[in-house]
Structure formats: structure tokens, C-alpha cells
mmCIF file of C-alpha atoms in Angstrom:
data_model
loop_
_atom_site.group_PDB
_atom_site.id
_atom_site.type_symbol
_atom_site.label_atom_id
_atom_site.label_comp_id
_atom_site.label_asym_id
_atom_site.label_seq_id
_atom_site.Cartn_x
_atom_site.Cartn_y
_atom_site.Cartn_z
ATOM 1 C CA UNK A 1 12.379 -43.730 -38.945
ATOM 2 C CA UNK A 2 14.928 -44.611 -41.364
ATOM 3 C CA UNK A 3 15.425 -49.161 -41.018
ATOM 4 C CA UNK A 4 18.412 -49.138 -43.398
ATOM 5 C CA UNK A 5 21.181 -48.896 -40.659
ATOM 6 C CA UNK A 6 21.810 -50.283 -37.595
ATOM 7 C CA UNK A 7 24.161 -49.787 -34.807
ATOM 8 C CA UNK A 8 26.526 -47.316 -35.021
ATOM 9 C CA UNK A 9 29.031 -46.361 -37.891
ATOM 10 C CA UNK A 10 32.390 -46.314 -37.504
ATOM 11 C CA UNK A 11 34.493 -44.013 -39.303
ATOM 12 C CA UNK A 12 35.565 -44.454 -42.849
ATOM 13 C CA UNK A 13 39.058 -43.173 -43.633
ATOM 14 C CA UNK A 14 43.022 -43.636 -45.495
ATOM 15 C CA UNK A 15 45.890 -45.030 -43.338
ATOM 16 C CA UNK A 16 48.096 -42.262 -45.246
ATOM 17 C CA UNK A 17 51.669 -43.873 -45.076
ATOM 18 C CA UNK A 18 55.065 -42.335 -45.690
ATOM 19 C CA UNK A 19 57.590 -44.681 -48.018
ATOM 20 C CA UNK A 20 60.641 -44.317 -45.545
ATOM 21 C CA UNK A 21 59.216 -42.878 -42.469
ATOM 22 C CA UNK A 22 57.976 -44.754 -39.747
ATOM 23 C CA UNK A 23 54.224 -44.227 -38.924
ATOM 24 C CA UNK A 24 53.668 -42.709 -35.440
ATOM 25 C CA UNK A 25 50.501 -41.645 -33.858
ATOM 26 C CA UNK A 26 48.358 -40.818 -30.738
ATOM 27 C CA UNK A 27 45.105 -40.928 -28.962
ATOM 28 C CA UNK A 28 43.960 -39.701 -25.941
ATOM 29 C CA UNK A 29 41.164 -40.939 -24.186
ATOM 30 C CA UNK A 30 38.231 -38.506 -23.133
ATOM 31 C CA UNK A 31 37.130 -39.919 -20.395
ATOM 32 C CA UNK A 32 40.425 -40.076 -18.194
ATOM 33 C CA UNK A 33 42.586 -42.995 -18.563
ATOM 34 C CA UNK A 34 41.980 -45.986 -20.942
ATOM 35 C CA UNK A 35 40.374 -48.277 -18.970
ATOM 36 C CA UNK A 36 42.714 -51.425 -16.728
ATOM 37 C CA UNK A 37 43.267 -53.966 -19.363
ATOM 38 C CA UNK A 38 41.728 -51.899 -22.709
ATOM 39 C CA UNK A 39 44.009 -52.091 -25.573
ATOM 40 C CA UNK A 40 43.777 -50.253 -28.635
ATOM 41 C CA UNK A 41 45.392 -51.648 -32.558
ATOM 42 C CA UNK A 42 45.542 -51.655 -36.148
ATOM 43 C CA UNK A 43 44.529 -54.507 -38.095
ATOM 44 C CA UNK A 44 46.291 -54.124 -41.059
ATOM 45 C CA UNK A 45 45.756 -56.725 -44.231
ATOM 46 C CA UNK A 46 46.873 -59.770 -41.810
ATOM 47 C CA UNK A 47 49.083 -58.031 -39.399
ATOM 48 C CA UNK A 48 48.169 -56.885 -35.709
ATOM 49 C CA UNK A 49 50.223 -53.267 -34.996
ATOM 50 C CA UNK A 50 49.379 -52.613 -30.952
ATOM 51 C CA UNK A 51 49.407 -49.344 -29.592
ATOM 52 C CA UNK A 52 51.034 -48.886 -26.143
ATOM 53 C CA UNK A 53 48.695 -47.785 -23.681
ATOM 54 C CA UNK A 54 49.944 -45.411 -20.406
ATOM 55 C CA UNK A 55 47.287 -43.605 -18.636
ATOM 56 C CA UNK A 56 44.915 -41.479 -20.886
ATOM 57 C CA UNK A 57 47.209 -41.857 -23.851
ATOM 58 C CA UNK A 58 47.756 -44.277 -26.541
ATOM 59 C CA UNK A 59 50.693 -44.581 -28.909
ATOM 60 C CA UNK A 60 52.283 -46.584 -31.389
ATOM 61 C CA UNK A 61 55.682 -46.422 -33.580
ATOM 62 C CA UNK A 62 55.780 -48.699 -36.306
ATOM 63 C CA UNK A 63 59.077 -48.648 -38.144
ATOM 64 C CA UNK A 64 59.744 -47.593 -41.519
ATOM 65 C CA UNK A 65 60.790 -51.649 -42.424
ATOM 66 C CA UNK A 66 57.657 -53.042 -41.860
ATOM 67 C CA UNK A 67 55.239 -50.092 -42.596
ATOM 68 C CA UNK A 68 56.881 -49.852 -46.090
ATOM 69 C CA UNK A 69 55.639 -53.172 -46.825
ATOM 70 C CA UNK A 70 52.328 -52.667 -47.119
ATOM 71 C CA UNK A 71 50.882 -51.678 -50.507
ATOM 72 C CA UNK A 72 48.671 -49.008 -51.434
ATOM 73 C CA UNK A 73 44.972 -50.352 -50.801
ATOM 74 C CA UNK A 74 45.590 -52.562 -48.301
ATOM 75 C CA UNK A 75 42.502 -52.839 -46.112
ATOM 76 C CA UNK A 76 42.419 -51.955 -41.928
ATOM 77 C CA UNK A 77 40.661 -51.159 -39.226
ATOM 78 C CA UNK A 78 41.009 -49.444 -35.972
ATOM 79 C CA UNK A 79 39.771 -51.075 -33.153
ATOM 80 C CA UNK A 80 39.586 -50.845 -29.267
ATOM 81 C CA UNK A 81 38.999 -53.719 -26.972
ATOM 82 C CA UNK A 82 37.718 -53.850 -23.658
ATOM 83 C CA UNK A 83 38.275 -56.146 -20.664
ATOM 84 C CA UNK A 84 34.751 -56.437 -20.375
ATOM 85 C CA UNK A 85 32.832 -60.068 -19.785
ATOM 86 C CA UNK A 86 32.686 -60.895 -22.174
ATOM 87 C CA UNK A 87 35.119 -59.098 -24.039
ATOM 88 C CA UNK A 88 34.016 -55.871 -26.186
ATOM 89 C CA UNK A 89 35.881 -54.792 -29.261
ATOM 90 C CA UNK A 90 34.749 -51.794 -31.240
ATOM 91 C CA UNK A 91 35.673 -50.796 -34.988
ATOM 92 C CA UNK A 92 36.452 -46.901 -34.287
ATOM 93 C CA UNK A 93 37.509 -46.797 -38.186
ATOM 94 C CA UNK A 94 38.389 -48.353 -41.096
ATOM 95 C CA UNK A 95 39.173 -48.360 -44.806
ATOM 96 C CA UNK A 96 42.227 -48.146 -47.067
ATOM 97 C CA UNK A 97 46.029 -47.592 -47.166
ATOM 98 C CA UNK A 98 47.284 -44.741 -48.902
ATOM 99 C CA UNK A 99 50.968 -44.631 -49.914
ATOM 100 C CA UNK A 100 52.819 -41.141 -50.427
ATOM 101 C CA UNK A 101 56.365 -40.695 -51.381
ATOM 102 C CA UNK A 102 56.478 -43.463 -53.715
#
């Protein structure tokens, strides 16, 4: 039994974003819609970007204005948060910004 981790790992990954294009994504929930209350956002250097939650699916638009302000390396994480008591919030991922079309 290996004692050098515990709990489970989220993802390690880039935030790849676009110099001029707004970033846009999605997520669907597996197991039917996101639960009453759940949200689901970016934490991204000091800034909060939420997603906008509607049944099973999550999405989120941020503009090219404010997503073009954040430099290349800028730390995040992903991260879903339950209306549980008390409140859960997981780290689904995390890492780095990556700029391209600089």
C-alpha cells in the first residue's frame, strides 16, 4: 500500500486561451442534472469566472476584454460546489494559463 497520497487527485492541466477570442466552454453532468443549488467556476489568479448552470449542462462565456488580461502562467483551478451541509467544494482541475495568438 503506497502512504504517499491521499484523497483523490484532481486533474492537472493548461487553461489554453485565445488573445482576441472570448473563452467558451461546457460540461455536462453524468449523473442527470447538476444538482439544486451546485455551481460550478474558475478561479483564475484572483478572479471568480461562474459558469451558468441549466439542467445537466454547464456553460460559461467569458469575453475577449477580460480573458485577454490574464498573462501566460497565471494559476487556476476548476472547482464545483455543492449545497451540501456543510458546503462541499471539489478541485476537478487545476494548473496554468496558456496564451496562444500572442
Amino acid at each position: 500500500m503506497s502512504t504517499n497520497q491521499i484523497g483523490l487527485t484532481p486533474t492537472e492541466c493548461k487553461l489554453v486561451l485565445a488573445t482576441g477570442g472570448d473563452f467558451q466552454w461546457t460540461f455536462r453532468y453524468d449523473g442527470g442534472n447538476y444538482p439544486a443549488g451546485s455551481s460550478l467556476y474558475f478561479i483564475v489568479g484572483e478572479d471568480q469566472w461562474d459558469f451558468t448552470i441549466s439542467g445537466d449542462t454547464a456553460t460559461i462565456k467569458i469575453e475577449s476584454a477580460v480573458a485577454d488580461l490574464v498573462p501566460t502562467q497565471t494559476r487556476f483551478r476548476l472547482i464545483f460546489k455543492e449545497t451540501t451541509t456543510p458546503t462541499t467544494e471539489t478541485v476537478i482541475a487545476y494548473g496554468t494559463v496558456t496564451r496562444v495568438g500572442r
